[in-house]
Short mmCIF file of C-alpha atoms (C1' of nucleotides) in Angstrom, two decimals:
data_model
loop_
_atom_site.label_atom_id
_atom_site.label_comp_id
_atom_site.label_asym_id
_atom_site.label_seq_id
_atom_site.Cartn_x
_atom_site.Cartn_y
_atom_site.Cartn_z
CA MET A 23 126.52 135.39 111.81
CA GLN A 24 128.99 138.36 112.78
CA LYS A 25 129.69 141.81 112.27
CA GLU A 26 132.26 143.08 109.21
CA ASP A 27 133.37 145.47 107.40
CA CYS A 28 131.07 146.60 104.13
CA LEU A 29 132.31 146.16 101.06
CA LEU A 30 130.43 149.70 99.99
CA ASP A 31 130.15 149.85 96.13
CA ARG A 32 128.66 146.35 95.86
CA CYS A 33 125.60 147.71 98.78
CA PHE A 34 123.23 148.81 96.95
CA LEU A 35 122.52 151.77 99.77
CA CYS A 36 126.17 153.22 99.52
CA LYS A 37 126.24 153.36 95.67
CA HIS A 38 122.74 155.44 95.43
CA SER A 39 123.03 157.32 98.76
CA LEU A 40 124.09 161.07 98.19
CA PRO A 41 127.42 161.03 99.73
CA ALA A 42 126.51 162.98 103.20
CA TRP A 43 125.21 159.92 104.09
CA LYS A 44 127.26 157.63 103.51
CA SER A 45 129.11 157.46 106.77
CA LEU A 46 126.41 157.40 108.95
CA ILE A 47 124.93 154.46 106.17
CA GLU A 48 127.94 152.87 107.94
CA LEU A 49 127.09 153.15 111.43
CA LYS A 50 123.83 152.43 110.69
CA LYS A 51 124.01 148.94 108.95
CA THR A 52 125.34 145.79 110.07
CA THR A 53 126.58 143.38 108.32
CA PHE A 54 126.15 139.20 108.49
CA SER A 55 127.61 135.79 106.94
CA PHE A 56 125.56 132.69 106.15
CA LYS A 57 126.65 129.50 105.52
CA LYS A 58 125.45 127.59 102.09
CA GLY A 59 122.29 126.41 102.89
CA LYS A 60 120.93 129.29 105.67
CA LYS A 61 117.44 130.71 105.60
CA ILE A 62 118.73 134.23 105.65
CA PHE A 63 114.48 134.85 106.77
CA GLN A 64 111.68 133.34 106.45
CA GLU A 65 108.20 133.20 104.81
CA GLY A 66 105.65 134.34 107.97
CA GLU A 67 108.62 135.83 109.89
CA PRO A 68 107.93 139.75 111.16
CA VAL A 69 109.71 142.16 109.06
CA LYS A 70 112.40 144.08 110.43
CA GLY A 71 114.23 145.48 107.84
CA ILE A 72 115.87 145.05 104.40
CA PHE A 73 119.01 143.70 103.05
CA PHE A 74 121.72 143.94 100.40
CA ILE A 75 123.84 140.45 99.28
CA TYR A 76 127.35 141.92 98.55
CA GLU A 77 128.96 138.67 98.11
CA GLY A 78 127.45 135.07 97.53
CA SER A 79 123.78 134.18 95.74
CA VAL A 80 120.48 133.77 97.39
CA LYS A 81 117.47 132.48 96.08
CA VAL A 82 114.03 133.94 96.58
CA THR A 83 111.02 131.45 96.89
CA MET A 84 107.39 130.70 98.28
CA ASN A 85 105.52 127.55 99.75
CA TRP A 86 102.70 126.37 98.23
CA GLY A 87 101.53 122.87 101.35
CA GLU A 88 104.63 121.97 102.93
CA GLN A 89 106.20 120.34 100.43
CA LYS A 90 106.09 122.16 96.78
CA GLU A 91 108.13 125.01 96.82
CA LEU A 92 108.79 128.03 93.72
CA ILE A 93 112.03 129.81 93.51
CA LEU A 94 110.42 133.26 92.66
CA ARG A 95 114.42 134.69 91.54
CA PHE A 96 117.67 134.30 91.99
CA ALA A 97 119.65 137.81 93.88
CA LYS A 98 123.31 137.94 93.93
CA ALA A 99 125.36 140.82 94.73
CA GLY A 100 125.14 143.73 94.81
CA ASP A 101 121.22 142.59 94.72
CA VAL A 102 118.17 143.67 97.69
CA LEU A 103 116.21 141.29 100.17
CA GLY A 104 113.23 141.66 101.63
CA HIS A 105 111.78 145.27 100.30
CA ARG A 106 108.34 142.91 99.80
CA GLY A 107 108.14 143.52 102.98
CA PHE A 108 107.32 147.05 102.41
CA GLY A 109 103.44 147.63 102.24
CA GLY A 110 100.35 146.54 104.04
CA ASP A 111 101.66 143.13 105.84
CA PRO A 112 104.63 143.44 108.47
CA PHE A 113 105.68 139.86 107.51
CA TYR A 114 107.95 138.61 104.97
CA PRO A 115 105.81 137.03 102.05
CA ILE A 116 108.91 134.83 101.01
CA SER A 117 111.90 132.95 102.22
CA ALA A 118 115.24 133.74 101.35
CA THR A 119 118.08 131.00 101.50
CA ALA A 120 122.13 131.29 100.55
CA LEU A 121 123.31 128.58 97.68
CA GLU A 122 126.46 129.85 98.58
CA ASP A 123 127.86 131.68 101.36
CA CYS A 124 126.69 135.25 101.62
CA LYS A 125 127.42 138.40 103.42
CA VAL A 126 124.92 140.50 102.72
CA CYS A 127 123.89 144.31 105.00
CA PHE A 128 121.05 144.27 106.54
CA ILE A 129 119.42 148.08 107.55
CA ASP A 130 116.51 148.15 109.67
CA ASN A 131 113.15 149.39 108.83
CA SER A 132 113.34 152.81 111.05
CA PHE A 133 117.29 153.94 109.32
CA LEU A 134 115.71 152.73 105.53
CA GLU A 135 112.90 154.93 105.96
CA ALA A 136 114.58 158.07 107.61
CA SER A 137 116.85 157.27 104.43
CA LEU A 138 114.19 156.75 102.51
CA ILE A 139 112.46 160.47 103.51
CA ALA A 140 115.83 162.33 103.49
CA ASN A 141 117.61 161.57 100.77
CA PRO A 142 114.67 161.37 97.02
CA ALA A 143 117.18 160.29 94.85
CA LEU A 144 117.28 156.96 97.23
CA SER A 145 113.40 156.65 97.03
CA ASN A 146 114.29 156.91 93.53
CA GLN A 147 116.07 154.28 93.12
CA LEU A 148 114.20 151.60 94.79
CA MET A 149 110.90 152.27 92.76
CA GLN A 150 112.81 151.77 89.49
CA VAL A 151 114.03 148.01 91.66
CA PHE A 152 109.96 147.80 92.17
CA ALA A 153 109.45 148.64 88.86
CA GLN A 154 112.16 146.26 87.19
CA GLU A 155 111.47 143.32 89.46
CA LEU A 156 107.68 143.47 88.95
CA GLN A 157 107.85 143.98 85.23
CA LYS A 158 110.05 140.54 85.45
CA ALA A 159 107.68 138.74 87.36
CA GLU A 160 104.60 139.53 85.24
CA LYS A 161 106.50 138.21 82.60
CA ARG A 162 107.33 135.20 83.91
CA MET A 163 104.02 135.02 85.38
CA ARG A 164 103.36 134.63 81.70
CA ASP A 165 105.83 132.41 81.16
CA LEU A 166 104.74 129.68 83.51
CA VAL A 167 101.40 129.71 82.64
CA HIS A 168 101.59 128.95 78.82
CA MET A 169 105.17 127.66 77.67
CA GLU A 170 104.81 123.91 78.24
CA VAL A 171 107.81 122.25 80.89
CA LYS A 172 110.86 121.75 78.91
CA GLY A 173 110.70 125.43 77.29
CA ARG A 174 110.31 126.23 81.01
CA ILE A 175 113.30 124.79 82.19
CA VAL A 176 115.15 125.90 78.97
CA LEU A 177 113.99 129.70 80.23
CA ALA A 178 115.27 128.22 83.76
CA LEU A 179 118.86 127.27 82.56
CA PHE A 180 118.51 131.24 80.31
CA GLU A 181 118.02 132.89 83.59
CA ILE A 182 120.26 131.47 85.74
CA ILE A 183 123.41 132.08 83.52
CA ASP A 184 122.56 135.51 82.99
CA ALA A 185 122.43 135.52 86.92
CA PHE A 186 125.77 133.85 87.79
CA GLY A 187 127.39 133.48 85.28
CA THR A 188 130.12 131.20 82.85
CA ASP A 189 133.28 129.33 84.81
CA GLU A 190 136.41 130.34 81.45
CA ASN A 191 134.68 126.32 80.52
CA GLY A 192 131.73 127.50 79.81
CA TYR A 193 130.07 125.70 82.94
CA ILE A 194 127.25 127.68 85.32
CA SER A 195 129.65 128.99 87.77
CA LEU A 196 127.10 127.97 90.61
CA GLN A 197 126.27 124.69 91.51
CA ILE A 198 122.64 124.45 91.06
CA SER A 199 120.61 121.33 91.89
CA ARG A 200 117.82 119.96 89.54
CA GLN A 201 115.50 120.19 92.85
CA ASP A 202 116.46 124.18 92.25
CA ILE A 203 116.04 124.19 88.78
CA ALA A 204 112.76 122.86 88.85
CA SER A 205 111.80 124.88 91.20
CA TYR A 206 112.46 127.74 89.52
CA ALA A 207 110.39 126.19 86.18
CA GLY A 208 107.82 125.06 87.84
CA THR A 209 107.80 121.64 87.39
CA THR A 210 109.64 118.28 89.51
CA TYR A 211 112.82 116.67 89.97
CA GLU A 212 112.34 114.14 87.62
CA THR A 213 110.98 116.05 84.44
CA VAL A 214 113.82 118.05 84.93
CA PHE A 215 116.21 114.54 85.25
CA LYS A 216 115.05 113.60 81.79
CA PHE A 217 115.04 116.58 80.13
CA PHE A 218 118.67 116.91 81.42
CA THR A 219 118.82 113.17 80.44
CA GLU A 220 117.58 113.46 76.96
CA LEU A 221 119.49 117.11 76.07
CA THR A 222 122.77 115.23 77.26
CA GLY A 223 122.53 112.66 74.45
CA LYS A 224 122.26 115.02 71.35
CA GLY A 225 125.49 116.71 73.35
CA ILE A 226 123.39 120.31 73.69
CA LEU A 227 123.99 119.94 77.20
CA SER A 228 127.02 119.11 79.27
CA THR A 229 127.43 118.26 82.93
CA SER A 230 130.87 117.26 85.13
CA GLY A 231 129.94 116.60 88.58
CA LYS A 232 127.97 119.34 89.88
CA SER A 233 127.71 121.57 87.23
CA ILE A 234 126.48 121.99 84.00
CA LYS A 235 127.72 123.11 80.58
CA ILE A 236 125.26 124.29 77.53
CA ASN A 237 126.95 123.37 74.35
CA ASP A 238 123.85 124.87 71.70
CA PRO A 239 121.91 127.15 73.24
CA LYS A 240 120.44 127.76 69.90
CA ALA A 241 119.09 123.64 70.04
CA LEU A 242 118.17 124.99 73.29
CA GLN A 243 115.57 127.41 71.97
CA SER A 244 114.29 125.69 69.58
CA PHE A 245 111.85 124.38 72.92
CA ILE A 246 110.29 127.58 73.21
CA LYS A 247 107.09 127.46 71.28
CA TYR A 248 105.17 130.42 70.75
CA MET B 17 88.55 160.21 73.96
CA GLN B 18 87.09 164.01 74.66
CA LYS B 19 88.46 165.64 77.61
CA GLU B 20 86.72 165.58 81.06
CA ASP B 21 87.47 167.37 84.79
CA CYS B 22 88.70 165.16 86.87
CA LEU B 23 87.39 163.53 90.20
CA LEU B 24 89.81 164.55 92.55
CA ASP B 25 88.70 162.38 95.21
CA ARG B 26 89.21 159.56 93.35
CA CYS B 27 92.56 159.98 91.45
CA PHE B 28 95.48 158.60 93.15
CA LEU B 29 97.85 161.43 92.22
CA CYS B 30 95.33 164.79 93.62
CA LYS B 31 95.11 162.03 96.71
CA HIS B 32 98.32 162.00 97.60
CA SER B 33 100.11 164.58 96.52
CA LEU B 34 100.59 167.91 97.76
CA PRO B 35 97.71 169.92 98.44
CA ALA B 36 99.77 173.16 96.54
CA TRP B 37 100.34 170.43 93.92
CA LYS B 38 96.58 169.78 93.38
CA SER B 39 95.78 173.42 90.82
CA LEU B 40 98.84 172.26 88.64
CA ILE B 41 97.73 168.63 88.22
CA GLU B 42 94.41 169.93 87.47
CA LEU B 43 96.31 172.04 84.86
CA LYS B 44 98.20 169.44 83.66
CA LYS B 45 96.33 166.53 83.98
CA THR B 46 94.05 165.27 80.53
CA THR B 47 90.80 162.57 81.28
CA PHE B 48 89.93 160.49 78.47
CA SER B 49 86.96 158.15 77.84
CA PHE B 50 87.59 154.37 77.14
CA LYS B 51 84.44 152.34 75.62
CA LYS B 52 83.99 148.71 76.21
CA GLY B 53 86.94 146.63 74.78
CA LYS B 54 88.97 149.61 73.54
CA LYS B 55 92.04 149.64 74.09
CA ILE B 56 94.16 151.63 76.49
CA PHE B 57 96.74 151.50 75.88
CA GLN B 58 99.10 148.54 73.98
CA GLU B 59 101.82 146.05 74.70
CA GLY B 60 105.24 147.35 72.02
CA GLU B 61 103.37 151.28 72.35
CA PRO B 62 106.15 153.47 73.89
CA VAL B 63 105.31 154.33 77.66
CA LYS B 64 104.32 158.66 77.36
CA GLY B 65 102.61 158.58 80.72
CA ILE B 66 100.55 156.72 83.27
CA PHE B 67 97.06 156.35 84.07
CA PHE B 68 94.78 156.85 86.98
CA ILE B 69 90.83 155.44 86.48
CA TYR B 70 88.22 157.17 88.03
CA GLU B 71 85.42 155.93 86.34
CA GLY B 72 85.07 151.67 85.17
CA SER B 73 86.84 148.84 84.96
CA VAL B 74 90.50 147.41 82.88
CA LYS B 75 92.07 144.15 82.87
CA VAL B 76 95.72 144.25 81.87
CA THR B 77 96.54 141.31 80.26
CA MET B 78 100.25 139.73 78.82
CA ASN B 79 100.04 137.90 75.05
CA TRP B 80 101.69 134.94 74.33
CA GLY B 81 102.76 134.56 70.86
CA GLU B 82 99.40 136.00 68.73
CA GLN B 83 96.72 133.63 70.51
CA LYS B 84 96.70 133.56 73.85
CA GLU B 85 96.52 135.95 76.40
CA LEU B 86 97.13 135.79 80.06
CA ILE B 87 95.51 138.61 82.32
CA LEU B 88 97.36 139.95 85.35
CA ARG B 89 95.04 141.70 86.94
CA PHE B 90 91.71 143.42 87.07
CA ALA B 91 91.84 147.20 88.58
CA LYS B 92 89.23 149.66 88.90
CA ALA B 93 88.78 153.82 89.99
CA GLY B 94 91.40 153.96 91.95
CA ASP B 95 94.53 152.34 90.51
CA VAL B 96 97.30 153.69 88.71
CA LEU B 97 97.99 151.55 85.31
CA GLY B 98 100.71 152.28 82.92
CA HIS B 99 103.06 152.30 85.57
CA ARG B 100 105.39 149.39 84.85
CA GLY B 101 106.50 151.57 82.07
CA PHE B 102 108.54 152.94 85.07
CA GLY B 103 112.21 151.21 84.78
CA GLY B 104 114.55 150.26 82.01
CA ASP B 105 112.65 149.71 77.68
CA PRO B 106 110.37 152.97 77.67
CA PHE B 107 108.21 150.76 76.28
CA TYR B 108 105.19 148.65 77.94
CA PRO B 109 105.29 145.47 78.30
CA ILE B 110 101.62 145.05 79.12
CA SER B 111 98.23 145.49 77.27
CA ALA B 112 95.17 147.86 79.60
CA THR B 113 91.81 147.03 77.96
CA ALA B 114 88.68 148.53 79.56
CA LEU B 115 85.96 145.93 80.81
CA GLU B 116 83.78 148.39 80.88
CA ASP B 117 82.96 152.07 79.62
CA CYS B 118 85.68 153.86 81.72
CA LYS B 119 87.18 157.40 82.04
CA VAL B 120 90.91 157.62 83.10
CA CYS B 121 93.03 160.59 83.59
CA PHE B 122 96.02 160.66 81.90
CA ILE B 123 99.58 162.49 82.64
CA ASP B 124 102.66 162.55 80.98
CA ASN B 125 105.84 160.92 82.04
CA SER B 126 107.41 164.37 82.70
CA PHE B 127 104.77 165.87 84.55
CA LEU B 128 104.73 163.35 86.89
CA GLU B 129 108.55 162.81 87.30
CA ALA B 130 108.71 165.99 88.18
CA SER B 131 106.27 165.86 91.01
CA LEU B 132 107.96 162.97 92.34
CA ILE B 133 111.10 164.47 92.77
CA ALA B 134 109.24 167.54 94.09
CA ASN B 135 106.71 164.99 96.82
CA PRO B 136 108.48 162.54 98.02
CA ALA B 137 105.24 162.07 99.88
CA LEU B 138 103.34 161.08 95.82
CA SER B 139 106.52 158.75 95.94
CA ASN B 140 106.77 156.98 98.90
CA GLN B 141 102.71 156.02 97.67
CA LEU B 142 104.13 155.53 94.66
CA MET B 143 106.59 152.80 96.24
CA GLN B 144 103.60 151.45 97.86
CA VAL B 145 101.71 151.03 95.05
CA PHE B 146 104.52 148.65 93.74
CA ALA B 147 105.98 146.93 96.41
CA GLN B 148 101.90 145.50 97.18
CA GLU B 149 101.50 144.41 93.45
CA LEU B 150 104.32 143.13 93.05
CA GLN B 151 103.66 140.95 96.45
CA LYS B 152 100.37 140.48 94.70
CA ALA B 153 102.03 138.97 91.17
CA GLU B 154 104.49 136.52 92.88
CA LYS B 155 102.04 135.06 95.12
CA ARG B 156 100.03 134.56 91.96
CA MET B 157 102.79 133.24 89.91
CA ARG B 158 103.30 130.21 93.08
CA ASP B 159 99.32 129.80 93.10
CA LEU B 160 99.58 129.45 88.62
CA VAL B 161 102.11 127.43 89.31
CA HIS B 162 101.08 124.99 91.80
CA MET B 163 96.97 124.99 91.99
CA GLU B 164 95.47 123.23 89.60
CA VAL B 165 93.03 124.47 87.06
CA LYS B 166 89.60 123.67 89.70
CA GLY B 167 90.93 125.94 92.13
CA ARG B 168 92.87 128.73 89.78
CA ILE B 169 89.78 129.27 88.98
CA VAL B 170 87.86 129.18 92.10
CA LEU B 171 90.80 131.25 93.20
CA ALA B 172 90.11 134.29 89.59
CA LEU B 173 86.47 134.24 91.01
CA PHE B 174 87.29 134.80 94.22
CA GLU B 175 89.97 137.30 92.77
CA ILE B 176 86.44 139.17 90.66
CA ILE B 177 84.34 139.48 94.17
CA ASP B 178 86.68 141.01 96.03
CA ALA B 179 87.83 143.72 92.84
CA PHE B 180 84.44 144.07 91.19
CA GLY B 181 81.90 143.23 94.63
CA THR B 182 78.42 141.94 93.59
CA ASP B 183 74.70 143.48 93.73
CA GLU B 184 72.36 143.62 95.76
CA ASN B 185 71.31 139.67 94.24
CA GLY B 186 74.84 138.84 95.02
CA TYR B 187 75.69 138.43 90.81
CA ILE B 188 78.79 139.95 90.23
CA SER B 189 79.01 143.39 89.84
CA LEU B 190 80.36 143.14 86.83
CA GLN B 191 79.55 141.18 83.63
CA ILE B 192 83.19 138.92 82.63
CA SER B 193 83.30 137.00 79.65
CA ARG B 194 84.21 133.25 80.67
CA GLN B 195 86.80 133.98 77.80
CA ASP B 196 88.39 136.25 80.81
CA ILE B 197 88.04 133.59 83.51
CA ALA B 198 90.01 131.39 81.96
CA SER B 199 92.37 134.15 81.07
CA TYR B 200 93.24 134.90 84.30
CA ALA B 201 93.45 131.40 85.44
CA GLY B 202 95.49 130.37 82.74
CA THR B 203 93.03 127.88 81.12
CA THR B 204 90.86 127.43 78.53
CA TYR B 205 87.43 128.79 77.64
CA GLU B 206 86.38 124.95 77.79
CA THR B 207 87.37 123.75 80.92
CA VAL B 208 86.65 127.10 82.75
CA PHE B 209 82.32 126.36 81.02
CA LYS B 210 83.07 122.90 82.16
CA PHE B 211 83.49 123.16 85.55
CA PHE B 212 80.50 125.60 86.30
CA THR B 213 78.33 123.73 83.89
CA GLU B 214 79.26 120.58 87.13
CA LEU B 215 79.08 123.92 89.74
CA THR B 216 75.56 125.03 88.82
CA GLY B 217 74.63 121.56 88.46
CA LYS B 218 76.15 121.91 92.73
CA GLY B 219 74.15 124.22 92.89
CA ILE B 220 77.29 125.68 94.45
CA LEU B 221 77.29 128.48 91.15
CA SER B 222 74.72 130.30 89.46
CA THR B 223 74.42 132.18 86.49
CA SER B 224 71.20 134.34 84.76
CA GLY B 225 72.32 135.80 81.11
CA LYS B 226 76.05 136.63 81.60
CA SER B 227 76.07 137.07 85.41
CA ILE B 228 77.50 135.09 88.11
CA LYS B 229 76.55 134.15 91.16
CA ILE B 230 78.20 131.98 94.19
CA ASN B 231 76.12 130.62 96.03
CA ASP B 232 78.02 127.96 98.34
CA PRO B 233 82.01 129.64 98.91
CA LYS B 234 82.76 127.15 101.43
CA ALA B 235 81.97 124.29 98.16
CA LEU B 236 83.84 126.80 95.91
CA GLN B 237 87.18 127.35 98.90
CA SER B 238 87.48 123.41 98.93
CA PHE B 239 88.34 122.52 95.44
CA ILE B 240 91.80 124.62 96.56
CA LYS B 241 93.92 121.85 97.69
CA TYR B 242 96.91 122.43 99.53
"C1'" DC C 3 65.85 129.48 54.29
"C1'" DG C 4 70.53 129.93 54.65
"C1'" DT C 5 74.10 132.08 57.04
"C1'" DT C 6 77.24 132.56 60.57
"C1'" DG C 7 78.68 133.38 64.76
"C1'" DA C 8 79.23 131.54 69.63
"C1'" DG C 9 77.58 128.91 73.52
"C1'" DT C 10 77.71 123.78 75.38
"C1'" DT C 11 79.35 119.48 74.86
"C1'" DG C 12 82.17 115.19 73.91
"C1'" DA C 13 86.12 111.93 72.80
"C1'" DG C 14 90.48 111.34 71.81
"C1'" DA C 15 95.49 112.39 72.41
"C1'" DG C 16 99.34 114.50 75.01
"C1'" DT C 17 102.58 115.60 78.29
"C1'" DA C 18 103.81 115.71 82.97
"C1'" DA C 19 103.42 114.40 87.37
"C1'" DT C 20 103.44 110.15 89.87
"C1'" DC C 21 105.16 106.25 92.34
"C1'" DA C 22 108.19 102.47 92.44
"C1'" DA C 23 111.98 99.79 91.88
"C1'" DT C 24 116.91 99.87 90.75
"C1'" DG C 25 121.84 101.55 91.13
"C1'" DT C 26 125.19 104.36 93.04
"C1'" DG C 27 128.30 106.68 96.04
"C1'" DC C 28 129.61 108.16 100.78
"C1'" DG C 29 129.91 107.44 105.76
"C1'" DT C 30 129.59 104.94 110.04
"C1'" DG C 31 130.88 102.16 112.78
"C1'" DG C 32 132.23 97.52 113.54
"C1'" DC D 24 139.18 96.88 105.69
"C1'" DC D 25 134.52 95.29 105.21
"C1'" DA D 26 129.52 95.14 105.97
"C1'" DC D 27 125.78 97.93 106.41
"C1'" DG D 28 122.46 101.33 106.03
"C1'" DC D 29 121.34 106.38 104.21
"C1'" DA D 30 120.29 109.40 101.13
"C1'" DC D 31 120.24 110.56 96.93
"C1'" DA D 32 120.31 110.09 91.33
"C1'" DT D 33 118.01 107.30 87.73
"C1'" DT D 34 114.85 105.31 85.72
"C1'" DG D 35 110.46 102.99 83.82
"C1'" DA D 36 105.93 102.21 84.33
"C1'" DT D 37 101.19 103.90 85.02
"C1'" DT D 38 97.89 107.63 86.00
"C1'" DA D 39 95.74 111.12 85.27
"C1'" DC D 40 94.51 115.49 84.16
"C1'" DT D 41 94.11 119.02 80.92
"C1'" DC D 42 94.50 120.38 76.28
"C1'" DT D 43 92.58 120.20 71.48
"C1'" DC D 44 89.55 119.18 68.20
"C1'" DA D 45 84.88 118.50 66.58
"C1'" DA D 46 80.62 118.77 66.21
"C1'" DC D 47 76.56 120.20 67.67
"C1'" DT D 48 72.18 123.14 68.79
"C1'" DC D 49 70.11 127.96 69.02
"C1'" DA D 50 69.42 132.19 67.99
"C1'" DA D 51 69.97 136.14 65.53
"C1'" DC D 52 70.60 137.89 60.98
"C1'" DG D 53 70.18 139.13 56.47
#
DNA sequence: CGTTGAGTTGAGAGTAATCAATGTGCGTGG
DNA sequence: CCACGCACATTGATTACTCTCAACTCAACG
């Protein structure tokens, strides 16, 4: 982790702050780098502040017992991390792990709170973030409960493409493991695996090395049954 | 639905507003009554404002297809409803249904927004509400995915008691249908039923008419496996 | 007295998790 | 350069859970 300059336009806090605050924010915030696979923060740790991603991608997870994890969401440049520390417990209820090499801005709690009080527009922006994430979370809750596994895996794929996009050949820009897809869809590694071989067999999906490409989105859709 | 006076101390908006605003809020807000079973608002309807419950209890649900519903949460006096209308779509992503006869305060969007801008403390309070609900939602998401059905039903019972309490005899204060418990636990009516007969057989649970009583919380806990 | 609908129970089917076995690639050390 | 071991990928077989469907009971009501 090392301190660096921050790309203003990619940082939530800078983007939504009053111009007058920007120089102050520059002083206050610290930028850290995380290597792929490193934990940015962990379930149970005391909350010290809030993070803004301005480079790389991150998975936000929650554990069940020792072995099982659920990926709650993926986050990418421009997204906020660690705001779940707000309210109640001063301990993170979740973990955040870098999926690629990442750069994140860190703002400590006291400065953030001061900013929120002084700058209602920022406060409103953050509230919007919360509201949207709450909506997404509840929708996902329903999906995880009522959809069958194949549908959930399909949804995971769409979600991942939505978050990270595809390269010029149509492959998902992020190298994501089948284990992570399983953790997002709330299923097991093997099940994802078998489904993928079924899909590649039918030509709906292609895999090249570690990367995945969707050939037939409509056919995928059809696995989502109401 | 009829207009009535509002019990100030049970209303989120009044409780967290500046004293100077209270009289204005009194002017602006409207109180409605809803009979048990009536929908307060429904998935897909345009968002017109926000509700505060000051009497009765409510289930907040989301539908999957035509038949399957998931109860996202229970709300009772003092809780906020309809704030998920914030951000993005101006349509409710969820429905709210009265579980008992209810009285709710309604504040229309424009006045709420004005209040939030003028009163940062209120804004912060609402943000806290969002943050806490987001935490709860994500925890529940994990539970629904990784716990087995019996554990989820147990959790539902605890959750319901937590929200609504028990009467002097230890029975859950709210008459809740097995269907609703199933919808909360993400399972079917029959499964809840069979589990309940198993539990009453072992003396862990008692049912009297429509009401439910937990005799042995520890034995119930043991169905939650990590 | 028949009908309706909700409460209750049982049998069967299907899905996905678990377990186990085999295959594959890679790095390391001899 | 080869042999070995380890971790991870892949696949098949088995198990177990829970959903679905259907039947039955019982009470209320016309």
